[in-house]
Coordinates of C-alpha atoms in Angstrom, one line a residue:
X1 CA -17.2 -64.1 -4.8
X2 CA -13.6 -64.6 -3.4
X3 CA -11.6 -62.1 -3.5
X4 CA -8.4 -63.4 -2.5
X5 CA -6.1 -63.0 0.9
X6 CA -6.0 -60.6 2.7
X7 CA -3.0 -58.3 2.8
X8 CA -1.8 -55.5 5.3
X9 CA -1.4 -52.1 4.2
X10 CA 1.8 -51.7 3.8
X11 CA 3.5 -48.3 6.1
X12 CA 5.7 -46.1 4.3
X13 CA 9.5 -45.9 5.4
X14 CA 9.9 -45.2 8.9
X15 CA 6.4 -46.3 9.6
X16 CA 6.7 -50.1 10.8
X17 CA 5.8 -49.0 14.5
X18 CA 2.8 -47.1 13.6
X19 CA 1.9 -49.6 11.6
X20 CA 1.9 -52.3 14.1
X21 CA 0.1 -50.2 16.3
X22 CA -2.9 -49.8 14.0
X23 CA -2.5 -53.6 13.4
X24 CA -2.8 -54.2 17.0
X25 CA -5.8 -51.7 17.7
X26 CA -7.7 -52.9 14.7
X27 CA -7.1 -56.4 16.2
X28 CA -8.0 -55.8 19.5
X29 CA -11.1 -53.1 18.4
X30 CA -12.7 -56.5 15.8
X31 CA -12.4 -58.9 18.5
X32 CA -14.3 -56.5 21.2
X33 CA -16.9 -56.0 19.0
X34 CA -17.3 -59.7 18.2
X35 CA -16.8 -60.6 22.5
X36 CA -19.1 -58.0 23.6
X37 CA -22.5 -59.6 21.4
X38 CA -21.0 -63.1 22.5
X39 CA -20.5 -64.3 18.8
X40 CA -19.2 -66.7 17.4
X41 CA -17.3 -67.2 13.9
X42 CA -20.5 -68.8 12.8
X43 CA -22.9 -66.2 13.9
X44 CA -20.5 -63.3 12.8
X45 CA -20.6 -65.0 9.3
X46 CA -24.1 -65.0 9.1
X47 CA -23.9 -61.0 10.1
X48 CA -21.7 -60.7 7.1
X49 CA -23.8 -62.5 4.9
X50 CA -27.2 -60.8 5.8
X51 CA -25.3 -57.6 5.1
X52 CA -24.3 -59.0 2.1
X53 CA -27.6 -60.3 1.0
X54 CA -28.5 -56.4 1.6
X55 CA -26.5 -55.4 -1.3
X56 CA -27.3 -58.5 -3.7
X57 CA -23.4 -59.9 -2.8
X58 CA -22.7 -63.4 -2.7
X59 CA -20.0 -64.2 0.1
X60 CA -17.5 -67.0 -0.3
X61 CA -17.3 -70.3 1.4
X62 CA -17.6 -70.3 5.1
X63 CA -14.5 -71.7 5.8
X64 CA -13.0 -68.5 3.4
X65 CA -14.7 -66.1 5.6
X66 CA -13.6 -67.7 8.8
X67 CA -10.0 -67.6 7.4
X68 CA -10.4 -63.8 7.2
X69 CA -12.2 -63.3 10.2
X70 CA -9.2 -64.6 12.1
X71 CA -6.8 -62.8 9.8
X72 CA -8.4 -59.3 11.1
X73 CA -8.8 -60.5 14.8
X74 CA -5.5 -62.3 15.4
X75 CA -3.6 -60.0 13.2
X76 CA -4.6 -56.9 12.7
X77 CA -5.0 -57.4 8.7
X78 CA -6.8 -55.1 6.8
X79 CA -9.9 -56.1 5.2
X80 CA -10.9 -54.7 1.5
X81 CA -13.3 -52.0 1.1
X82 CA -16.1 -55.0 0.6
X83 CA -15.7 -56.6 4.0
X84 CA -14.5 -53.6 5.8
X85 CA -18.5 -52.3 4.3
X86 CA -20.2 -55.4 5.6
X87 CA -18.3 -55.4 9.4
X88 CA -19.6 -52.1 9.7
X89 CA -22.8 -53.2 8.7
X90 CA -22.9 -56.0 10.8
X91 CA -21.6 -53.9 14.2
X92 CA -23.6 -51.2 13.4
X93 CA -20.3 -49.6 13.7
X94 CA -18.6 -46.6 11.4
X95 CA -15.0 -47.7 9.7
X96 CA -13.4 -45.3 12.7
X97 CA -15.0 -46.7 15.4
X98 CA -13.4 -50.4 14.4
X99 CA -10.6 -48.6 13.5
X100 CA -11.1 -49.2 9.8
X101 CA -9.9 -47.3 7.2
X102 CA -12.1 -44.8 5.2
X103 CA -12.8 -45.9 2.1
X104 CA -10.7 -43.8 -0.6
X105 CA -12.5 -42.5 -3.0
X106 CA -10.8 -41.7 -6.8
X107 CA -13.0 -38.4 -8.4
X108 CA -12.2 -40.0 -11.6
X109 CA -14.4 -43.5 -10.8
X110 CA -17.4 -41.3 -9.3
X111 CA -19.5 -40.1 -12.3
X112 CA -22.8 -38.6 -12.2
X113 CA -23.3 -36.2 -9.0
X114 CA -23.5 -32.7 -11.7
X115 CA -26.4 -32.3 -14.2
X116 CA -25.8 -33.0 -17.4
X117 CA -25.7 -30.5 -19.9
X118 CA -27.0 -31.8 -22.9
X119 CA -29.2 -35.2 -23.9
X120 CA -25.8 -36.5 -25.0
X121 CA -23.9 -36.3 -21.6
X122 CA -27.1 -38.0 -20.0
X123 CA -26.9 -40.8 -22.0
X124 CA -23.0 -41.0 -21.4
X125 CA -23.1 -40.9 -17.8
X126 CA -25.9 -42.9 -16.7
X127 CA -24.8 -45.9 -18.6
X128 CA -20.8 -45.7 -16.9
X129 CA -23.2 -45.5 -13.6
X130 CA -25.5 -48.6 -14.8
X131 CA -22.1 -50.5 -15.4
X132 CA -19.6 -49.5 -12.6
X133 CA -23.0 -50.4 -10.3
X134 CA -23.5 -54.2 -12.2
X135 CA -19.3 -54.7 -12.0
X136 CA -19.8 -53.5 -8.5
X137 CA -16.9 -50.7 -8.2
X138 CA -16.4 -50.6 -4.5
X139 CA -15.7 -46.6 -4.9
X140 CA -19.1 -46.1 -5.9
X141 CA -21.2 -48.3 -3.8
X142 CA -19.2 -46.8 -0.8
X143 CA -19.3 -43.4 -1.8
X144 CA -21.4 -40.9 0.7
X145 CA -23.6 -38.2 -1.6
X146 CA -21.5 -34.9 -2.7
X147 CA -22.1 -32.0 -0.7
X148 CA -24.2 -29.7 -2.8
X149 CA -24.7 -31.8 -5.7
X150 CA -28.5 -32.3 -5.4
X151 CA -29.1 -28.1 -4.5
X152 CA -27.3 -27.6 -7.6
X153 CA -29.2 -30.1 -9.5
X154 CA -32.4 -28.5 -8.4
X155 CA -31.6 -25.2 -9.3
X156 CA -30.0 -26.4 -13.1
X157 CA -33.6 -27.9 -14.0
X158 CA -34.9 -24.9 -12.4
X159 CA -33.5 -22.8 -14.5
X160 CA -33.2 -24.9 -18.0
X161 CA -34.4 -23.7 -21.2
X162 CA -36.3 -25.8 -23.5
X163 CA -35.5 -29.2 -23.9
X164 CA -32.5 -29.8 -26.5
X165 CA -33.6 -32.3 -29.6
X166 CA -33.1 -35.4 -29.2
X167 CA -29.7 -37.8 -30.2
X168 CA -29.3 -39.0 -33.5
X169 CA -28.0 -42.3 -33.8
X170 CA -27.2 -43.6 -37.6
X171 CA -26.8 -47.2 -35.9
X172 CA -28.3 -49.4 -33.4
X173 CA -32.2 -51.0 -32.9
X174 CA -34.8 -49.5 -34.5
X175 CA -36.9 -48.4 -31.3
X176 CA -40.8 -48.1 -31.0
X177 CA -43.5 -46.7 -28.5
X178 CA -43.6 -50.9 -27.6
X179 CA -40.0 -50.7 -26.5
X180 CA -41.1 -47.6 -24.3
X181 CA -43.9 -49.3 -22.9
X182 CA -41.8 -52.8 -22.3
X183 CA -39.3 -50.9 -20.0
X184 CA -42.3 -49.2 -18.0
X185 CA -44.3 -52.6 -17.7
X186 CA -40.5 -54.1 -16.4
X187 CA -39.7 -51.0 -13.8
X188 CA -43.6 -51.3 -12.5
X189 CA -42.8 -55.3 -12.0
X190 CA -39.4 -54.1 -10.1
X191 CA -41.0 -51.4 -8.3
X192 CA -43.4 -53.9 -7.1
X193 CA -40.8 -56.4 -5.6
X194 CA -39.2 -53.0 -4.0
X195 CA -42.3 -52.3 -2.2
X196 CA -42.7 -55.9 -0.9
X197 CA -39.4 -57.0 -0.3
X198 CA -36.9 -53.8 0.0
X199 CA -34.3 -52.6 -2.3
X200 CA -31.7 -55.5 -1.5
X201 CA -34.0 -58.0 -3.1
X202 CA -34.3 -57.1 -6.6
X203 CA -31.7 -54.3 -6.9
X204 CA -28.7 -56.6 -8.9
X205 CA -31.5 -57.6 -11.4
X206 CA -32.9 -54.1 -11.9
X207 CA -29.3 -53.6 -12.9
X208 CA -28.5 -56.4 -14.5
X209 CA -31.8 -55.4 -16.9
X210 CA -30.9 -51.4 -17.5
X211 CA -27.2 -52.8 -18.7
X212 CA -28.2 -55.8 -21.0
X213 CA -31.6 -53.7 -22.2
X214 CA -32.0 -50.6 -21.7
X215 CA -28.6 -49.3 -22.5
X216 CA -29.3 -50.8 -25.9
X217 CA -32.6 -48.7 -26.1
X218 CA -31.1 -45.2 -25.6
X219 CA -28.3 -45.6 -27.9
X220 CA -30.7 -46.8 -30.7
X221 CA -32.6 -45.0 -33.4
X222 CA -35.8 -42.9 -32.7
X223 CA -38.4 -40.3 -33.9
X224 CA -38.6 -37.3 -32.0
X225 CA -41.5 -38.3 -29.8
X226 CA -40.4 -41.9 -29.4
X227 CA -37.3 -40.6 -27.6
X228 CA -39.3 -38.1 -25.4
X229 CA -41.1 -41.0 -24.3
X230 CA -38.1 -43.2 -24.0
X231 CA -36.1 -40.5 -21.8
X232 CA -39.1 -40.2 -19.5
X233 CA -39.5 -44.5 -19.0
X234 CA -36.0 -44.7 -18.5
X235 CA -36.3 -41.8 -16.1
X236 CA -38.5 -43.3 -13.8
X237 CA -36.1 -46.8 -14.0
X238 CA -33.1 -44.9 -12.9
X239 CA -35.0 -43.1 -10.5
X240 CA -36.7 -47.0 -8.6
X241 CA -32.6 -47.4 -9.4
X242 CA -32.2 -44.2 -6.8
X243 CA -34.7 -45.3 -4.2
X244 CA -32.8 -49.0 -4.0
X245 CA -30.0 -47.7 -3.5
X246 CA -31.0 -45.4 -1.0
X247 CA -32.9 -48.3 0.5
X248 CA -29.6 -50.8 0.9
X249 CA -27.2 -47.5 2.1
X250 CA -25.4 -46.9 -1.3
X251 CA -26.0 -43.2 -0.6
X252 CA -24.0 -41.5 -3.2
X253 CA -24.9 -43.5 -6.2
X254 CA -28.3 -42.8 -4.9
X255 CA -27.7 -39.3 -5.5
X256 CA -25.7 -40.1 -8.9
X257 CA -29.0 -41.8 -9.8
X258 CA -31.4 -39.2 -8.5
X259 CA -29.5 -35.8 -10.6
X260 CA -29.3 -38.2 -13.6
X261 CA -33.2 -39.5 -13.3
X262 CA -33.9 -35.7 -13.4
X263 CA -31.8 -34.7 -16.2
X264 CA -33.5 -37.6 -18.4
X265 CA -37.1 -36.2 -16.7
X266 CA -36.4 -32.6 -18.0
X267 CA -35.0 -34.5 -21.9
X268 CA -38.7 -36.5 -21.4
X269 CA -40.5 -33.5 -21.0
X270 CA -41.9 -35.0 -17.8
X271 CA -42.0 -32.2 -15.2
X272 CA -44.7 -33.6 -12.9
X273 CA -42.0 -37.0 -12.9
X274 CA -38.7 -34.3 -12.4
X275 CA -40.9 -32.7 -9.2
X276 CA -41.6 -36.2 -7.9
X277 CA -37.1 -36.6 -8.1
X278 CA -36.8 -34.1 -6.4
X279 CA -39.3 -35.1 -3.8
X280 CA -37.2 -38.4 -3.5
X281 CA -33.7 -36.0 -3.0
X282 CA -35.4 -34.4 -0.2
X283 CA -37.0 -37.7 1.3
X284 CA -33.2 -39.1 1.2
X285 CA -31.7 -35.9 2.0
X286 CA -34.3 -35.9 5.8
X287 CA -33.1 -39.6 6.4
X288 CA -29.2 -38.3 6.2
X289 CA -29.6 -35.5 8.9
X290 CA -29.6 -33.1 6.0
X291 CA -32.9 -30.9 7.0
X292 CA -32.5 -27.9 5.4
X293 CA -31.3 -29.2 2.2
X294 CA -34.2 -31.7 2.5
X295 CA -36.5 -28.4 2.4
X296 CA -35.6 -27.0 -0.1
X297 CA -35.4 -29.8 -2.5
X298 CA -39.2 -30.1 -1.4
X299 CA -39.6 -26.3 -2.5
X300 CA -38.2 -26.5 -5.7
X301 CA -40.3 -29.5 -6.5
X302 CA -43.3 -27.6 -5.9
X303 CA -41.8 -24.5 -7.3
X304 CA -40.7 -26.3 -10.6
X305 CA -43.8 -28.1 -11.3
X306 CA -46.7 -25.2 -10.1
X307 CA -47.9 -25.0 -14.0
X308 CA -48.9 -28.6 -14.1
X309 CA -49.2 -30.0 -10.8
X310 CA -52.1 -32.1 -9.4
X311 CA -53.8 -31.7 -5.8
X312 CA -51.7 -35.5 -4.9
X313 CA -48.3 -34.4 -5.8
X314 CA -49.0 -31.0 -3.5
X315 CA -49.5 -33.2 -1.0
X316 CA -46.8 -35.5 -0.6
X317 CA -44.6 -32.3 -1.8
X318 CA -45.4 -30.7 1.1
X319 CA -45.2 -33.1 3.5
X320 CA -41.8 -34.0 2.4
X321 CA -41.8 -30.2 3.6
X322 CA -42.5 -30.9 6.4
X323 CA -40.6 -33.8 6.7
X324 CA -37.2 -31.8 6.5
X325 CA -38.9 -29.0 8.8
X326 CA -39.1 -31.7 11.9
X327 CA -35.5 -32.9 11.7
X328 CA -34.6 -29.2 11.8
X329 CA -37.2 -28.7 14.8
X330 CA -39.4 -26.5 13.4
X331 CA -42.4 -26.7 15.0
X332 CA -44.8 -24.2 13.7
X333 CA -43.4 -24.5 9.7
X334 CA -43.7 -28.1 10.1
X335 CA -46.9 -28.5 11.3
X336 CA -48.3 -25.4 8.6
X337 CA -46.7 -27.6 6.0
X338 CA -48.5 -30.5 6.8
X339 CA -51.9 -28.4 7.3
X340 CA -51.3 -27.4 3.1
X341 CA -50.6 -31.4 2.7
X342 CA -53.5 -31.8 4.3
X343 CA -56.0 -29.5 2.2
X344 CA -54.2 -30.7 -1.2
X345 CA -54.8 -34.5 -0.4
X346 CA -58.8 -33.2 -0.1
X347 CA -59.1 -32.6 -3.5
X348 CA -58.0 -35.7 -4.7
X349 CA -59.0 -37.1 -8.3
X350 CA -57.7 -40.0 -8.7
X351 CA -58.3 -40.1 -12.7
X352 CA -56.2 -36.8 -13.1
X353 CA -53.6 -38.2 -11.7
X354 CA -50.1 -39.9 -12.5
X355 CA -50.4 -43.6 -12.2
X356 CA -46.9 -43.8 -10.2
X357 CA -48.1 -40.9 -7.8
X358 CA -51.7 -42.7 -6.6
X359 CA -50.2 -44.3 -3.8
X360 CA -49.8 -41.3 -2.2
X361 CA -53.3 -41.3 0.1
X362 CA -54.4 -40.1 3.4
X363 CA -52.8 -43.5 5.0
X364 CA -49.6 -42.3 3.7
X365 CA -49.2 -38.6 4.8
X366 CA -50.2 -40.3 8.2
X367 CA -47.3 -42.2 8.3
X368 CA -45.4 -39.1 7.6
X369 CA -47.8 -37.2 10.3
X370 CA -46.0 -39.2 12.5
X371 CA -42.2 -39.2 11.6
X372 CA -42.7 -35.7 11.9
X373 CA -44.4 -35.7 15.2
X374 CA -42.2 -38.1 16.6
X375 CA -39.2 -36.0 15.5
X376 CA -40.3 -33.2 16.9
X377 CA -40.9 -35.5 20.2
X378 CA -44.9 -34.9 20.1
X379 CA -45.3 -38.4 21.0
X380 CA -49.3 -38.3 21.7
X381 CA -49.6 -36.7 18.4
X382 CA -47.4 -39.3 16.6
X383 CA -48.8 -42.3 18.2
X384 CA -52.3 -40.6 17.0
X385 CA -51.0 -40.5 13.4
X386 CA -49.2 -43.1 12.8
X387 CA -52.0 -45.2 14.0
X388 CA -53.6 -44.2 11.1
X389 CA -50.6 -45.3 8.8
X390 CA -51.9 -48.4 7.8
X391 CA -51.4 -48.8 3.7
X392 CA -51.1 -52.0 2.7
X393 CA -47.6 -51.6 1.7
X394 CA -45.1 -53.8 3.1
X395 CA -42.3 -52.0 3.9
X396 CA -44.3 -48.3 4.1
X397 CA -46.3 -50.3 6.9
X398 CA -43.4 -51.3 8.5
X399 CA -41.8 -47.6 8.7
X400 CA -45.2 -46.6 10.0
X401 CA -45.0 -49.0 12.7
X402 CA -41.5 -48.7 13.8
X403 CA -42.8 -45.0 14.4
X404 CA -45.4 -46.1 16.5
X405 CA -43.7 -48.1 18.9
X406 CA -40.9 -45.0 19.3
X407 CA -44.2 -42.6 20.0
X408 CA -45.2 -45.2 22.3
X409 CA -42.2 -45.3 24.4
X410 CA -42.0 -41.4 23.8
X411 CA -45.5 -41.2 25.5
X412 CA -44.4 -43.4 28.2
X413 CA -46.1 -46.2 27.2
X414 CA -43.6 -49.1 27.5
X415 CA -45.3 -52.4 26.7
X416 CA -47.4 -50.8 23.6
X417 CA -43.9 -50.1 22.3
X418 CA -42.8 -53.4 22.9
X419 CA -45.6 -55.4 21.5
X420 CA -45.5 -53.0 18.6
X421 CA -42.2 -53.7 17.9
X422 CA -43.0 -57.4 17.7
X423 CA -45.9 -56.1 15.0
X424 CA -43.5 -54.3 13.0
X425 CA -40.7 -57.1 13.1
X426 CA -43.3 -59.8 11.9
X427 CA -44.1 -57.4 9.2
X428 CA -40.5 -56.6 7.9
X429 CA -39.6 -60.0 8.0
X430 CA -39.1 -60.3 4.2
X431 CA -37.6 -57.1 4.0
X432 CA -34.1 -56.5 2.5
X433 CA -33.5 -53.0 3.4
X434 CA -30.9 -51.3 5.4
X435 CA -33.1 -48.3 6.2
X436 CA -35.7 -50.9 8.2
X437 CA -32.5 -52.1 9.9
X438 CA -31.7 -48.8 10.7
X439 CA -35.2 -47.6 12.4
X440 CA -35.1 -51.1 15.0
X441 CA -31.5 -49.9 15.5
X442 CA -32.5 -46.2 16.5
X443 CA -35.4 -47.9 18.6
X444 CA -33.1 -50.6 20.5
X445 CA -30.9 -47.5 21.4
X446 CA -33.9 -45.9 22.8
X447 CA -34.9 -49.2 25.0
X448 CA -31.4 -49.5 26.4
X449 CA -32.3 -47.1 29.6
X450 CA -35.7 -49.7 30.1
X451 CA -33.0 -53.0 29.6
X452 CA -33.9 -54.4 32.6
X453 CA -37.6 -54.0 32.7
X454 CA -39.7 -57.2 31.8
X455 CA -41.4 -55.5 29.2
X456 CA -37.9 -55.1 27.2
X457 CA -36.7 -58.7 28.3
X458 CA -39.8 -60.7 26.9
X459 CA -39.5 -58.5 23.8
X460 CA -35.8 -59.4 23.4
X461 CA -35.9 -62.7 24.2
X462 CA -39.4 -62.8 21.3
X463 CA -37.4 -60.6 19.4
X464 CA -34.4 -62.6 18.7
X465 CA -35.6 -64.8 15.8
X466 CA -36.4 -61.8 13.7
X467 CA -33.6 -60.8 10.8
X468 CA -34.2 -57.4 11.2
X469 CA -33.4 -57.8 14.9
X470 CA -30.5 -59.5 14.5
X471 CA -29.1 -57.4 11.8
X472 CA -29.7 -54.4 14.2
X473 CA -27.3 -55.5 17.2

C-alpha cells in the first residue's frame, strides 16, 4: 500500500537549524548504512520488502519505494513509522542508531496490556485488538511490551475467584458446540502453517479470520457451557495470535494478546491452557532479556495449575524455568530446573494429556537443554543437547540448529559451526519469522572475530543465497 510522500517533521519556532541538522545526520546516517553492505536501491528494496513480507505488508511499486529511498538519503526526510519499522529491520539497526525517531506511542490506541475484570471487558478489548491489528495501527504493531503488565497478569489469575457467568446477548447468531469446534479445527490448520512456515506467513489471515468470524461468535447467543467452551477455543486463537506476533517482532501486542488469551482461559475454565500462557509470557519474556520476569511467569504457571497438571506440562514448565534461569546466569538453579523437567517428561502418558501440549517430547526439552547450556557458555554440554534436538518441526529444528552451530563455535569448533549453519539455513528457508532472523544475526556477530578464516569465507560466500542470511546483514 502507498502511503503517500513523504514529509519532514516540521521544528517548532526557533528550531530550523536543529532541524536541518537532524535532516542532515539522518541523511548522512541512511546512506552509511546503505554504502557500508554495498547496496543498491534495488537490493535495499528487496530488504524492505522481505521485512515487509515479515509482517504480511505489501509495499508499493518499486519505483515508489525508490522515490522515498532517495527522499531519506539525499534529504534528510522523515520516513513514517511503517518504513522507519522496516529500515530498522532491514539494517538490523535500532531507530537511534539511524537516527530515526522513536515511534510515539498514544496510551489511548494501546488496549489490552491489564487483565480484564469481568467476561464483558474481555470480550470488549480483544476484539479493538483483533481490529486495530487487521487495520494495521502502526502504534500497536510498534509498541514494545509494558513493563509489568504480564507479572501483574499472572498474579490477577492467580488470585481470581470463581469464574463470573457468562454474557448474555439478546441478539446475534445462535452459537453451538459446532461453532466451538469449527474455530479449534481453523486455529489447529493456522497453528500448523506457523510451525512450518513462521508467524509472518499466515499471521494477516489468522486475523483477517478472528475479525470477520470469530468476533461474530463471542458476541452471539449461548448456553452456559457452550460459552465456556467458546471462551477457552478462542483462547487458544488469541493465544497462536500471541506467539505470531511474538514470532514477526510485534512485541507488545504480543503481550496484549498473551494477558487477554489468559483472561478468556480463566472465563473457559481452562487452567491447564491459562498455565501453558503463561509458559508462552515467560518463553517471550527470556527472548527479550527479561530473565527474571521470565521465571517467574514460569512459577506461576506451575503454581496456578498444581491441582490439575499433567507430568508434560511440568516439564516444559520447568524448563521454561530454566530457560529464564540461564539468561540470568544461574548455573546451579538452572541446571536443578532442568533435572525436574527431566523426571516430569519420564512419566509421560500421552493419552492423559492435552492434545495442544503433546509436542512437548524429550527432542524438545533438548533443544531447550541447549539454549540453556549455550547461555550459560557450557558449549560441550550444548552441542551435546542440542544434538539431540531433532523434532521434526520446521522452525523448532531450526532454533535447535542455530544453537548448535553457536555451541560449536563456543567449543572451538569452527567448521562444524559453519557447516551447521548451512544445515540450519537450508532448513529455515521457508521460514517467515523475525526471531530465526534474529538467531543467524546473533551468530554472524559471533563469526566476525573468525572473518577472515576460510571456514567463514566459504560459508559466506555458500551463505549468501539464503533469505534468512540476507535478511540478517
Amino acid at each position: 500500500m502507498d502511503t503517500g510522500p513523504e514529509r519532514v517533521r516540521p521544528g517548532r519556532p526557533g528550531e530550523a537549524t536543529q532541524t536541518n541538522a537532524e535532516q542532515q545526520r539522518r541523511s548522512e546516517r541512511l546512506k552509511h548504512e546503505r554504502a557500508v553492505r554495498k547496496w543498491s536501491k534495488a537490493q535495499l528494496i528487496h530488504a524492505l520488502r522481505s521485512a515487509a513480507a515479515e509482517e504480511g505488508v505489501t509495499l508499493p511499486t518499486d519505483a515508489s519505494v525508490s522515490r522515498r529511498i532517495a527522499m531519506w538519503e539525499n534529504e534528510g526526510a522523515e520516513p513514517d513509522e511503517l518504513y522507519t519499522r522496516l529500515l530498522c529491520r532491514a539494517y538490523g539497526k535500532s531507530p537511534a542508531a539511524l537516527a530515526l525517531p522513536e515511534a510515539q506511542v498514544p496510551a489511548a490506541e494501546l488496549p489490552g496490556a491489564s487483565y480484564p475484570e469481568t467476561p464483558e471487558e474481555a470480550l470488549t478489548t480483544v476484539a479493538r485488538l483483533w481490529r486495530a491489528d487487521l487495520d494495521q495501527a502502526g502504534a500497536l504493531l510498534t509498541a514494545q511490551p509494558e513493563d509489568g503488565a504480564s507479572d501483574a497478569a499472572s498474579m490477577e489469575w492467580l488470585v481470581a475467584p470463581a469464574s463470573a457467568s457468562m454474557p448474555e446477548h439478546a441478539t446475534g447468531i445462535r452459537v453451538g458446540l459446532r461453532d466451538v469446534q469449527r474455530v479449534k479445527a481453523t486455529t489447529d490448520m493456522f497453528a500448523a502453517m506457523d510451525d512450518s512456515y513462521g508467524g509472518g506467513h499466515a499471521r494477516p489471515m489468522l486475523m483477517q479470520y478472528l475479525n470477520s468470524e470469530v468476533a461474530g461468535l463471542l458476541t452471539g447467543r449461548y448456553t452456559e457451557a457452550v460459552g465456556r467452551a467458546l471462551f477457552s477455543a478462542v483462547s487458544e486463537a488469541t493465544l497462536l495470535a500471541a506467539w505470531m506476533s511474538y514470532d514477526t517482532a510485534h512485541h507488545g501486542i504480543a503481550q496484549r494478546y498473551f494477558v487477554q488469551a489468559l483472561r478468556l482461559a480463566q472465563d473457559g475454565e481452562d487452567r491447564r491452557l491459562a498455565g501453558s500462557i503463561l509458559s508462552a509470557m515467560s518463553h517471550q519474556a527470556t527472548f527479550l532479556g527479561r530473565f527474571r520476569e521470565a521465571t517467574r511467569l514460569a512459577r506461576a504457571a506451575q503454581m496456578g495449575i498444581s491441582r490439575v497438571t499433567t507430568p508434560t506440562l511440568r516439564a516444559q514448565f520447568h524448563a521454561m524455568e530454566a530457560r529464564g534461569l540461564a539468561g540470568a546466569g544461574d548455573v546451579r538453579e538452572a541446571e536443578a530446573a532442568l533435572a525436574k523437567s527431566a523426571r516430569a517428561l519420564e512419566t509421560q502418558r500421552l493419552e492423559d494429556e492435552p492434545e495442544w501440549i503433546t509436542y512437548f517430547d524429550a527432542a524438545e526439552l533438548a533443544a531447550e537443554a541447549g539454549h540453556c547450556f549455550r547461555d550459560l557458555a557450557k558449549a560441550k554440554q550444548a552441542v551435546v543437547h542440542a544434538q539431540g534436538a531433532a523434532s521434526g518441526h520446521v522452525r523448532s529444528d531450526f532454533f535447535a540448529t542455530m544453537v548448535l552451530a553457536d555451541a560449536h563455535l563456543g567449543a572451538g569448533d569452527l567448521e562444524a559451526a559453519c557447516a551447521t549453519a548451512l544445515d540450519a539455513l537450508d532448513l529455515g528457508e521457508q521460514l517467515k519469522s523475525a526471531r530465526a532472523v534474529t538467531y543467524v544475526r546473533d551468530f554472524r556477530k559471533h563469526l566476525l572475530r573468525f572473518a577472515d578464516t576460510a571456514a567463514v569465507q566459504d560459508l559466506t560466500g555458500q551463505a549468501a543465497e539464503y533469505r534468512q542470511w540476507n535478511r540478517s546483514g
